[in-house]
Short mmCIF file of C-alpha atoms and ligand atoms in Angstrom, two decimals:
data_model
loop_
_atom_site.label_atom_id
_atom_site.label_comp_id
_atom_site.label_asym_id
_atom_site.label_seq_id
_atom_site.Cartn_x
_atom_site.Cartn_y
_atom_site.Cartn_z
CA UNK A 8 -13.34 -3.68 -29.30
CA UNK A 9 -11.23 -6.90 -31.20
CA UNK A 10 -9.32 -7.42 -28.31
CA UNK A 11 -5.64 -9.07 -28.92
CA UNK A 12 -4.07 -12.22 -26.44
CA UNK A 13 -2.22 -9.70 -24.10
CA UNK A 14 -2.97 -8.87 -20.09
CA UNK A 15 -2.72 -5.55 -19.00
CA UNK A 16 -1.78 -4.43 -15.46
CA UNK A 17 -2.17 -0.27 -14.26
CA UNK A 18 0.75 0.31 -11.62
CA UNK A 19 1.26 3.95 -10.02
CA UNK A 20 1.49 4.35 -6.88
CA UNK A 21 4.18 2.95 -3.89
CA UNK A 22 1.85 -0.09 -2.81
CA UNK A 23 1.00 -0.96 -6.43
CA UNK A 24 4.46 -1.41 -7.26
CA UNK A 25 5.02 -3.84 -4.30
CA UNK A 26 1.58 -5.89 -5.06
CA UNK A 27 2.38 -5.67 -8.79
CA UNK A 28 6.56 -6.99 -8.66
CA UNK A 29 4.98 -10.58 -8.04
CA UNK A 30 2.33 -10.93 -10.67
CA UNK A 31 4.44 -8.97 -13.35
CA UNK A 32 7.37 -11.84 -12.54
CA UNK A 33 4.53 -14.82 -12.31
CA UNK A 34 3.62 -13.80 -16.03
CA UNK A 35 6.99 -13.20 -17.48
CA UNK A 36 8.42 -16.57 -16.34
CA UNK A 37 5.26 -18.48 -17.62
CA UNK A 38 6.13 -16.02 -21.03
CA UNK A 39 2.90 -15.04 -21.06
CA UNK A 40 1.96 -11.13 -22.71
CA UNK A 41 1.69 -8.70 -20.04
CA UNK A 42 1.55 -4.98 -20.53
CA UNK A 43 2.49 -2.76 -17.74
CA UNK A 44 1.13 0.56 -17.41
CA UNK A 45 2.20 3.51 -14.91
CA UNK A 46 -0.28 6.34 -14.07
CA UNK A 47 2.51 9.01 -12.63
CA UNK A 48 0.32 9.51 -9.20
CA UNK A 49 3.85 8.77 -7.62
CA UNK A 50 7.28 10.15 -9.40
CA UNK A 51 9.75 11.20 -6.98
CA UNK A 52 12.87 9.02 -7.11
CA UNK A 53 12.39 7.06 -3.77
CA UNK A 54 8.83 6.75 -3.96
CA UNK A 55 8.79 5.03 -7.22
CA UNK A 56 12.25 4.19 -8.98
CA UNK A 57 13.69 3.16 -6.00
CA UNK A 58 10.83 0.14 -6.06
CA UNK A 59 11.22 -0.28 -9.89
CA UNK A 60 15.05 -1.39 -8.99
CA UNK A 61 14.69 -2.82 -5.27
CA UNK A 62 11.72 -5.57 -7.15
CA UNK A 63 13.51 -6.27 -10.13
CA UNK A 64 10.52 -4.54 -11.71
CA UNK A 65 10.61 -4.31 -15.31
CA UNK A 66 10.33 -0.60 -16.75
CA UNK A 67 6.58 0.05 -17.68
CA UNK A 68 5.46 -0.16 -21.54
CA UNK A 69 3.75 3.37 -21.37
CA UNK A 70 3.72 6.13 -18.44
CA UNK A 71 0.74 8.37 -18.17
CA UNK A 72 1.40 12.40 -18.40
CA UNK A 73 2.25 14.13 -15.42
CA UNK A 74 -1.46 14.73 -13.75
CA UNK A 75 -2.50 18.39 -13.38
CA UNK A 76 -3.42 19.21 -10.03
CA UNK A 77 -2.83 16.13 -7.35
CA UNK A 78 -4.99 18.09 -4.39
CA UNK A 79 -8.35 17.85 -6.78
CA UNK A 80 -9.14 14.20 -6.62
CA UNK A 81 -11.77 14.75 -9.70
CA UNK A 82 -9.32 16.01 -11.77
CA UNK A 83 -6.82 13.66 -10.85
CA UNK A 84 -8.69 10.57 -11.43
CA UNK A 85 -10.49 12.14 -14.65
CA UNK A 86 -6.85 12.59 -16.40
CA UNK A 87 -6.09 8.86 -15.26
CA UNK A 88 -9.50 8.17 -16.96
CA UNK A 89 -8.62 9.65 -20.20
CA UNK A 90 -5.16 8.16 -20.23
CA UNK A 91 -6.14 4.87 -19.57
CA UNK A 92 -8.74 5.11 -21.84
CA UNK A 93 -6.54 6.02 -25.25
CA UNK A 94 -4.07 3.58 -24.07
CA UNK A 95 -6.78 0.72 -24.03
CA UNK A 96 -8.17 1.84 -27.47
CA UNK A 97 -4.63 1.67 -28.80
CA UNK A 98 -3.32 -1.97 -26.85
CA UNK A 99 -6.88 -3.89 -26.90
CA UNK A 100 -5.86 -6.22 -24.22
CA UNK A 101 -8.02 -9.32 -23.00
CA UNK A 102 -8.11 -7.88 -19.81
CA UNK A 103 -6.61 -5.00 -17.35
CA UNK A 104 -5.96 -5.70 -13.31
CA UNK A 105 -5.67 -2.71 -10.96
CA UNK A 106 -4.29 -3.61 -7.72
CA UNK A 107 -5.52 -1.82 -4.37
CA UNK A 108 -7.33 1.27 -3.60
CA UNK A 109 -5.89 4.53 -4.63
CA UNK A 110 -7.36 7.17 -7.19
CA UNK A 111 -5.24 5.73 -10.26
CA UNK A 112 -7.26 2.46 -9.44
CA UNK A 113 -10.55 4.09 -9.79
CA UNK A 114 -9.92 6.17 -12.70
CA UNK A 115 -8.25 3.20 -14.26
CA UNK A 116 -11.11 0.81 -13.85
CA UNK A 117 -13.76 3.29 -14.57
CA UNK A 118 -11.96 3.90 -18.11
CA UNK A 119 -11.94 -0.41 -18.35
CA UNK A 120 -15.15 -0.80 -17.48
CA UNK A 121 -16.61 2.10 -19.72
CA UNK A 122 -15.19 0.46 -22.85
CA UNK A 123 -16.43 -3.05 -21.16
CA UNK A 124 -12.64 -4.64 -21.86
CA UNK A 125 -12.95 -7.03 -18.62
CA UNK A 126 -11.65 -5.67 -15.50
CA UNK A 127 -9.86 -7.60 -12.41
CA UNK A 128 -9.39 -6.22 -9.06
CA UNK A 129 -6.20 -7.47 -6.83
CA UNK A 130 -6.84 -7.16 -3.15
CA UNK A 131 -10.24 -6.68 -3.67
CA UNK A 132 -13.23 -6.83 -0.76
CA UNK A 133 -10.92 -4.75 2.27
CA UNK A 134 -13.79 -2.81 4.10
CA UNK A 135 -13.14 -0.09 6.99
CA UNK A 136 -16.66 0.74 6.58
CA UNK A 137 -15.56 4.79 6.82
CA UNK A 138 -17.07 6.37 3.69
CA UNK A 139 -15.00 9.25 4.61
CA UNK A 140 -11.85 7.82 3.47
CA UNK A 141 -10.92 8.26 -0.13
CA UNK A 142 -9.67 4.63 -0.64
CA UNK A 143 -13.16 3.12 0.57
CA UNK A 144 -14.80 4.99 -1.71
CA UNK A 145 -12.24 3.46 -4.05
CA UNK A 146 -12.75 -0.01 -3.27
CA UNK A 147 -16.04 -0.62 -2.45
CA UNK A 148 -16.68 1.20 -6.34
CA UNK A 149 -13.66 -1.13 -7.88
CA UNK A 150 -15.20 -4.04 -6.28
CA UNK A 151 -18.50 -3.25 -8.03
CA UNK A 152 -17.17 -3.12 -11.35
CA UNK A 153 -14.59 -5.95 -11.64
CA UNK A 154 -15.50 -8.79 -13.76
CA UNK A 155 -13.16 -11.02 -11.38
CA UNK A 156 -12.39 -9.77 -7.58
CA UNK A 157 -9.05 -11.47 -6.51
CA UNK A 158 -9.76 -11.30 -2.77
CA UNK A 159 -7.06 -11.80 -0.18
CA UNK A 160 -9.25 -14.48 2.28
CA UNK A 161 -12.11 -15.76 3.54
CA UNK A 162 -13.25 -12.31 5.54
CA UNK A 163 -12.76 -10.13 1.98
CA UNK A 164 -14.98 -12.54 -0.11
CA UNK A 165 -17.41 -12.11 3.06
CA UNK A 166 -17.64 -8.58 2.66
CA UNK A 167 -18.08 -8.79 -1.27
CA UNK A 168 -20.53 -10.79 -1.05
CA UNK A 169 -22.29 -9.53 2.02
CA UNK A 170 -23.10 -6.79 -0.79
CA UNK A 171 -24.07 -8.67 -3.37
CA UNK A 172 -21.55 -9.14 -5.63
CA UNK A 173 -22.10 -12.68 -7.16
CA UNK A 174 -19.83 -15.40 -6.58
CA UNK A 175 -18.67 -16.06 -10.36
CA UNK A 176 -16.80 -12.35 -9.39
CA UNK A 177 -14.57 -13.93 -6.57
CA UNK A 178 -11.62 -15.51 -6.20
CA UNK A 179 -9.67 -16.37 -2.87
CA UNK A 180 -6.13 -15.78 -3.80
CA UNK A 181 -4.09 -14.33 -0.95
CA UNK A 182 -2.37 -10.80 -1.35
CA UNK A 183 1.23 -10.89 -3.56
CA UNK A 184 2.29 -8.49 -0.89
CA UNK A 185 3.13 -11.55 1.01
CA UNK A 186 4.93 -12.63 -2.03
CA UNK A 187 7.14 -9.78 -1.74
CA UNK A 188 7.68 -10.13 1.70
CA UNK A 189 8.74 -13.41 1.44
CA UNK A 190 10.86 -13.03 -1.52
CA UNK A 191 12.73 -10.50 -0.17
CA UNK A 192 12.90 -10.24 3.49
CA UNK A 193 16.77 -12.47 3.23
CA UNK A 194 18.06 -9.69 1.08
CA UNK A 195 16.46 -6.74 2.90
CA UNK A 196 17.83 -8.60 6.31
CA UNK A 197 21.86 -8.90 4.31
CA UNK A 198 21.41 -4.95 3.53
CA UNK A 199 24.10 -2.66 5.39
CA UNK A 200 22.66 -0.29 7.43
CA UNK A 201 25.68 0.67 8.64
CA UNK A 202 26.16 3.99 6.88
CA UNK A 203 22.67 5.43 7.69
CA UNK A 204 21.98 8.13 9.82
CA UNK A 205 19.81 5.71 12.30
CA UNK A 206 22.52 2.95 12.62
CA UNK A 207 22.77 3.77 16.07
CA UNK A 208 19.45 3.09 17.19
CA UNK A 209 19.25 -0.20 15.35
CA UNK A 210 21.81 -1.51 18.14
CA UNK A 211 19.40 -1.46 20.83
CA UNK A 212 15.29 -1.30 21.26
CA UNK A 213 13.48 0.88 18.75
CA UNK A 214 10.31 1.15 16.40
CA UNK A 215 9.72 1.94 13.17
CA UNK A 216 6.81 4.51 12.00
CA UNK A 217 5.11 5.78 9.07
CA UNK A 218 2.11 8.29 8.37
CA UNK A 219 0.81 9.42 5.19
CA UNK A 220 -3.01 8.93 5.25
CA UNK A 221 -4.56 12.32 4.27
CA UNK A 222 -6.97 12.45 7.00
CA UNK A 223 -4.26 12.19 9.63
CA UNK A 224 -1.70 14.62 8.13
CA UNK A 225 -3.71 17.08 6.38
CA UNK A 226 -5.78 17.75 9.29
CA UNK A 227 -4.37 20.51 11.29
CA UNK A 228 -5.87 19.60 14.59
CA UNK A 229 -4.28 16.04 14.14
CA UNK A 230 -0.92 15.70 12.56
CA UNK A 231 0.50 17.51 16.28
CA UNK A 232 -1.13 15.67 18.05
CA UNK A 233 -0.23 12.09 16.60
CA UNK A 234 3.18 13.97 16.59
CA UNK A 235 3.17 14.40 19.83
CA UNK A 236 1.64 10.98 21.31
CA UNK A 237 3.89 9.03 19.45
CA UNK A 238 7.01 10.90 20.69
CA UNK A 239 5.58 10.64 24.26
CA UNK A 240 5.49 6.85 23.84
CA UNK A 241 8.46 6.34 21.93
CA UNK A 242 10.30 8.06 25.31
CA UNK A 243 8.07 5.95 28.12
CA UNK A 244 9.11 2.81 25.85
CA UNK A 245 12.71 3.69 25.45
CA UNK A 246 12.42 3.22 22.10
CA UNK A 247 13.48 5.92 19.55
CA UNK A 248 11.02 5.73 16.22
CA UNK A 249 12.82 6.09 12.67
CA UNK A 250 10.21 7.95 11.13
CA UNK A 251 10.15 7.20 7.09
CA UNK A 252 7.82 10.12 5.83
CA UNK A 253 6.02 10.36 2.63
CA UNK A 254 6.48 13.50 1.02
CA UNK A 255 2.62 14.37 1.53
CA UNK A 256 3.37 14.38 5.45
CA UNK A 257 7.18 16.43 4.95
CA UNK A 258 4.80 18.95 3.16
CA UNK A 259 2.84 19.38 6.08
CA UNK A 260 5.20 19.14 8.82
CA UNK A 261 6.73 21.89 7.25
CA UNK A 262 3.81 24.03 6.65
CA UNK A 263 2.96 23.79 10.54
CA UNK A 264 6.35 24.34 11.46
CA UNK A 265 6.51 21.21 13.33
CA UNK A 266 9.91 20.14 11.91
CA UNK A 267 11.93 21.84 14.66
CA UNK A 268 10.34 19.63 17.21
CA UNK A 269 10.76 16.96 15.37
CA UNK A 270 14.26 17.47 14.67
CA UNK A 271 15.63 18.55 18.69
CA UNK A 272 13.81 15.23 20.08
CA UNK A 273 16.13 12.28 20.29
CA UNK A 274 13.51 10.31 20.19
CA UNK A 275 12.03 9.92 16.72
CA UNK A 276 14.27 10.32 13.79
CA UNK A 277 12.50 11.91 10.68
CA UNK A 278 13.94 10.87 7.30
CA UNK A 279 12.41 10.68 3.71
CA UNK A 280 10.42 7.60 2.92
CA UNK A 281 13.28 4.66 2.26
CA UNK A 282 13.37 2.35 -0.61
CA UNK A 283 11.81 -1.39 -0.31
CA UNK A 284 14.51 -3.09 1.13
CA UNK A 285 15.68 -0.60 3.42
CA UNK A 286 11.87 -0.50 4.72
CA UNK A 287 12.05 -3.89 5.01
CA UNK A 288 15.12 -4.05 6.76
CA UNK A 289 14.52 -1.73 9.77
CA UNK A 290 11.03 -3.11 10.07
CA UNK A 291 12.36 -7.00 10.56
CA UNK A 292 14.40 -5.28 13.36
CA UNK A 293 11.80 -3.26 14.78
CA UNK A 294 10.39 -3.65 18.19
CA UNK A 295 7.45 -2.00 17.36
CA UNK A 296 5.87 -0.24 14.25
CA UNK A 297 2.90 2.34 14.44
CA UNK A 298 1.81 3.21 10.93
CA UNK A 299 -1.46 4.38 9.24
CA UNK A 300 -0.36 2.33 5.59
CA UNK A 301 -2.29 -0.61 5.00
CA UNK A 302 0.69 -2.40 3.28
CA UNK A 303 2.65 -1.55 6.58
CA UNK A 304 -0.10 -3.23 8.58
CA UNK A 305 -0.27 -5.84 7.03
CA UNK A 306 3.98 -6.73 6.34
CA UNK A 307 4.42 -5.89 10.30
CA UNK A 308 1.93 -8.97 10.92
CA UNK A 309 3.68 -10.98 7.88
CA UNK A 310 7.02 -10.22 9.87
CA UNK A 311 6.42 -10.52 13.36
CA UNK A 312 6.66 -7.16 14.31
CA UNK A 313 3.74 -5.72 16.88
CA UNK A 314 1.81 -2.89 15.26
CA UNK A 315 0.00 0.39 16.47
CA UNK A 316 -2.37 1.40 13.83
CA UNK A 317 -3.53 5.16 13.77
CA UNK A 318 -6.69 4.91 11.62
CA UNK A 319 -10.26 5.55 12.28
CA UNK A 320 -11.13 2.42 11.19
CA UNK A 321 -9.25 -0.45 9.54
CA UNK A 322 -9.99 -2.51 6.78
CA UNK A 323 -7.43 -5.02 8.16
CA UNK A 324 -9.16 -6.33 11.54
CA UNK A 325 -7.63 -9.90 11.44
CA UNK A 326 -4.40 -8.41 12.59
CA UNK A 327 -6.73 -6.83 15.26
CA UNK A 328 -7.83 -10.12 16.43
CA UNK A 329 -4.63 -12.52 16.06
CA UNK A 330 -3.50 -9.67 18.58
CA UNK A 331 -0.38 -8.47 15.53
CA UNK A 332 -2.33 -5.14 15.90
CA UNK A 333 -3.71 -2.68 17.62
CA UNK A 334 -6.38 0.13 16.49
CA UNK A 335 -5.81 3.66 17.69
CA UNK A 336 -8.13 6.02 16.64
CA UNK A 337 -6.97 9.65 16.83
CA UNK A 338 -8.26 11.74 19.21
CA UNK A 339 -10.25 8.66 20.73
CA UNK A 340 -7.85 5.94 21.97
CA UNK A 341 -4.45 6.82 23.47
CA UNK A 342 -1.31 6.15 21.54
CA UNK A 343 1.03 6.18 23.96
CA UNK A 344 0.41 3.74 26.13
CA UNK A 345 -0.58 1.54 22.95
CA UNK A 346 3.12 1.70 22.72
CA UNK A 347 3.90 0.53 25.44
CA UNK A 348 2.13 -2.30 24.93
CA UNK A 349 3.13 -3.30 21.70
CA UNK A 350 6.47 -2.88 23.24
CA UNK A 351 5.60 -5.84 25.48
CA UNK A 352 4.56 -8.25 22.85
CA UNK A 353 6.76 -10.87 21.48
CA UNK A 354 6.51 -12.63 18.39
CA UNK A 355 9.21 -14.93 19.20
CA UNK A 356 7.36 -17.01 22.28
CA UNK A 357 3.46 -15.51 21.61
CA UNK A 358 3.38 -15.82 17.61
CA UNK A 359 -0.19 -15.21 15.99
CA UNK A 360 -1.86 -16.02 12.14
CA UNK A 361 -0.99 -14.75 9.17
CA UNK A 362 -4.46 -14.07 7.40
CA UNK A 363 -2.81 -12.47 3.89
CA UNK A 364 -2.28 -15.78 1.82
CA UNK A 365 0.93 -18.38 1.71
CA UNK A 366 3.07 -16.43 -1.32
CA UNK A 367 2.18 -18.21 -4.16
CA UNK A 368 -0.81 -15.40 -5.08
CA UNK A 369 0.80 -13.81 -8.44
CA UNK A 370 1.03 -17.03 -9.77
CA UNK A 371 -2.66 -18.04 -8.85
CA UNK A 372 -3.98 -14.97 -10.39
CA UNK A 373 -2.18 -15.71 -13.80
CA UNK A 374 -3.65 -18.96 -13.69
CA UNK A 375 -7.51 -17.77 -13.02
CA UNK A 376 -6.80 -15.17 -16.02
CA UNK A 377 -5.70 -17.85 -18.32
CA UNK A 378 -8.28 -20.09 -17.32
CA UNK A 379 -10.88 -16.92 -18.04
CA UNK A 380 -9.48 -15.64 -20.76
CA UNK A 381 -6.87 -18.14 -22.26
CA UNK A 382 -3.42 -16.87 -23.82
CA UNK A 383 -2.17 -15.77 -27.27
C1 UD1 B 416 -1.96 7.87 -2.30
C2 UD1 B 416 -3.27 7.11 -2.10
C3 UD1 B 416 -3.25 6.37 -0.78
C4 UD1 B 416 -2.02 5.50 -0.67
C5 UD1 B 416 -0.78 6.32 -0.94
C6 UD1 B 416 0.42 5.41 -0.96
C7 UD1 B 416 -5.25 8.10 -3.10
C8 UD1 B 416 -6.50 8.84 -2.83
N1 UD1 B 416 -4.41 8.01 -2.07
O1 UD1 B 416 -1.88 8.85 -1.29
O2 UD1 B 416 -4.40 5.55 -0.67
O3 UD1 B 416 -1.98 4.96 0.61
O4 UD1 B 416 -0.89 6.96 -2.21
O5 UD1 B 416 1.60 6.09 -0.72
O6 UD1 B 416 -5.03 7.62 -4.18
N2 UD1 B 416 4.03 13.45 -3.72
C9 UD1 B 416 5.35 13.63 -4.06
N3 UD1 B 416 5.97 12.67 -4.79
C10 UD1 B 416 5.35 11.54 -5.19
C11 UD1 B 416 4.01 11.36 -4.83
C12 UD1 B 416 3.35 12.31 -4.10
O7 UD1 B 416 5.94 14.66 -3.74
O8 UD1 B 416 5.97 10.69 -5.82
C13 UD1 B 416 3.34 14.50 -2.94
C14 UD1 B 416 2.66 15.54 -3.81
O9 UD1 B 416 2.78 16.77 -3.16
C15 UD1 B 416 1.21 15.11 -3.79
C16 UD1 B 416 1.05 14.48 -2.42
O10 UD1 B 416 2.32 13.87 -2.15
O11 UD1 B 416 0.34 16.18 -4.00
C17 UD1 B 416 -0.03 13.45 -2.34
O12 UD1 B 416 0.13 12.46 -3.37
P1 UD1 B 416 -1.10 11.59 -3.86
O13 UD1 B 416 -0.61 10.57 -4.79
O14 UD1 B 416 -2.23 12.46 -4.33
O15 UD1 B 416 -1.64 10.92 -2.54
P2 UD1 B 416 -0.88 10.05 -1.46
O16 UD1 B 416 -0.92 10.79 -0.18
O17 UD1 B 416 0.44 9.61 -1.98
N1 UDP B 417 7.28 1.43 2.18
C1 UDP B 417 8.59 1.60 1.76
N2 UDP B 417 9.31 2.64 2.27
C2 UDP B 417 8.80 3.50 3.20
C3 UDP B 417 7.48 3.30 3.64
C4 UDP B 417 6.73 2.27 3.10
O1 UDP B 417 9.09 0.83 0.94
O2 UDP B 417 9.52 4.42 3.62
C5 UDP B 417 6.50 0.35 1.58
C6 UDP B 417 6.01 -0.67 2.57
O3 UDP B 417 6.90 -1.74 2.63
C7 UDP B 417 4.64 -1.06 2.02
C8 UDP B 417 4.26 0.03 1.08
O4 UDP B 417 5.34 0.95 1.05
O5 UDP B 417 4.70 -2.24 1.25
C9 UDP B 417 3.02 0.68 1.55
O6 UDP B 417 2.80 1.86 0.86
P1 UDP B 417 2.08 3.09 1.52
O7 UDP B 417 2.22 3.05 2.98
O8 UDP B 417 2.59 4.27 0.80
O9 UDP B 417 0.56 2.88 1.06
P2 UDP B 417 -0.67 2.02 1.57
O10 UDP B 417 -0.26 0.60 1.69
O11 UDP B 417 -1.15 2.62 2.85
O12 UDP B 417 -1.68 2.25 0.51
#
């Protein structure tokens, strides 16, 4: 395939948009030809316009057809496939990035690497070692493929390498999500909360939470549970939780008729996921956060805010160790008193590392590609 002097980037779901706002902005100030295009995994208003507007994101050049059936991962990443696949034939770019681990990731760099148009992988060589969870699978066969692995630090170039992948494929170039952090923590801290239904709580102690991962929420044994732990520790801390849900985990907390519970306890506060800024904001103010989202993990370390993980297994262990973190895994470690002691952490006198780069990685990674594969 003739291929012409344009980059390509695949965007899609909430994290992508976050990791991509930095890179798309690195090449349109250096005015060099970047196509952007969105696979529709994510469409609701506030879990992808919302971040098109908070970033300053340009709108994408094409968006992918609505996918048929989200709870059938094959057919979800085939349809990705095949749209990614006519769109290449038709743009011919030098080269396509995918950014993280989801399923429009893999279906995007299978298509790339199919028709052999190279492929780069942003935050490439995160390892939980847990087969079992869909975006492992995703990255460890990403990482594979990709003709240049932009990996975050020293511990994800380990790990690609550790399984062979040769050192010509890797790049240390930080994550852009600390780009976006840093970019725009000052105008997520000048937002007015003021007219939201958790102003309240922002005046005294309280944490922030999120839960989406599918083996937490979908499993029926679980999502109460985790429900219930956090709620328990939320009330020893004295902390009410603002509770940003994805619309995976409303789906389910309805279907399990959990909501009332939810609802009657003053301490958690369930509302629909928030935009970028508004994340941003409560987080900065957050005591504590206890999330199972790897971006979440990792901006609570960026901005000082002690974190309770609820994962199995985390592909993010350096906030484990710089003691940002801490790894509960359900149904084996207790959350509540993990609360508590994330309650007890402060940033402010005790801070720790910041493993995820220094904010200048969307502008690295348009250099490397230029370098690789030079410009129009
Ligand atoms: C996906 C990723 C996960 C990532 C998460 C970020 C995979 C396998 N999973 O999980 O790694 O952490 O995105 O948020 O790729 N839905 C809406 N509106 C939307 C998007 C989703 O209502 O805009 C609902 C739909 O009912 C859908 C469900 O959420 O079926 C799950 O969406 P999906 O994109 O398949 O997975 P996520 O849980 O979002
Ligand atoms: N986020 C947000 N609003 C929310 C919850 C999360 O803007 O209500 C942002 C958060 O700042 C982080 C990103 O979403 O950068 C993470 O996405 P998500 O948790 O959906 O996916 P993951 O990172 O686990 O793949």
């Amino acid at each position: 395939m003739g291929r012409k002097g344009v980059f390509a980037l695949v965007v899609g779901t909430r994290p992508s948009f976050i990791m991509a706002a930095p890179i798309i902005a690195a090449f349109d100030d250096a005015g060099a030809a970047l196509k952007v295009l969105h696979s529709a995994q994510h469409y609701s208003e506030n879990m992808d316009d919302v971040f098109f507007r908070d970033l300053g994101i340009r709108q994408p050049d094409h968006r992918l057809t609505a996918q048929p059936d989200q709870k059938s991962p094959a057919r979800q990443i085939a349809h990705i496939m095949i749209g990614v696949e006519d769109w290449l034939r038709a743009e011919t770019p030098q080269a396509l990035m995918v950014l993280g681990d989801t399923n429009s990731n893999l279906g995007a760099a299978l298509a790339t690497r199919k028709l052999n148009v190279p492929l780069a992988h942003v935050e490439a060589g995160e390892r939980s070692g847990d087969l079992a969870q869909a975006e492992e699978q995703n990255r460890r066969l990403i990482d594979h493929m990709a003709d240049v692995n932009f990996a975050t630090n020293a511990r994800s170039c380990a790990n690609l390498k550790a399984e062979g992948i040769p050192d010509a494929r890797i790049l240390i170039t930080g994550n852009p999500i600390v780009d976006a952090v840093l970019k725009n923590r000052d105008k997520a801290a000048a937002l007015d909360l003021s007219d939201r239904p958790y102003s309240d709580n922002l005046k005294g102690k309280f944490g922030v939470m999120t839960l989406h991962r599918q083996e937490n929420v979908d499993d029926p044994d679980r999502l109460p549970v985790i429900l219930r732990d956090i709620q328990a520790g939320a009330a020893a801390a004295g902390a009410p939780v603002i509770f940003f849900a994805h619309p995976r985990t409303l789906a389910r907390i309805n279907e399990q008729e959990l909501m009332p519970g939810l609802e009657s306890d003053p301490n958690i506060m369930i509302l629909p996921g928030a935009g970028y800024h508004e994340f941003v904001a409560v987080l900065q103010r957050a005591s504590f956060c206890v999330t199972d989202s790897g971006g979440v993990q990792q901006e609570a370390c960026i901005v000082g805010v002690p974190a309770v993980t609820i994962m199995d297994e985390t592909p993010w262990p350096d906030t484990i160790s710089n003691g940002a973190n801490e790894l509960c895994r359900p149904a084996v470690d207790p959350i509540t008193p993990a609360i508590g002691r994330a309650m007890q952490k402060s940033y402010a006198t005790s801070p720790w590392s910041q493993p995820f780069g220094d904010g200048d990685t969307g502008a690295r990674i348009l250099q490397v590609l230029v370098e690789r594969f030079g410009t129009r």
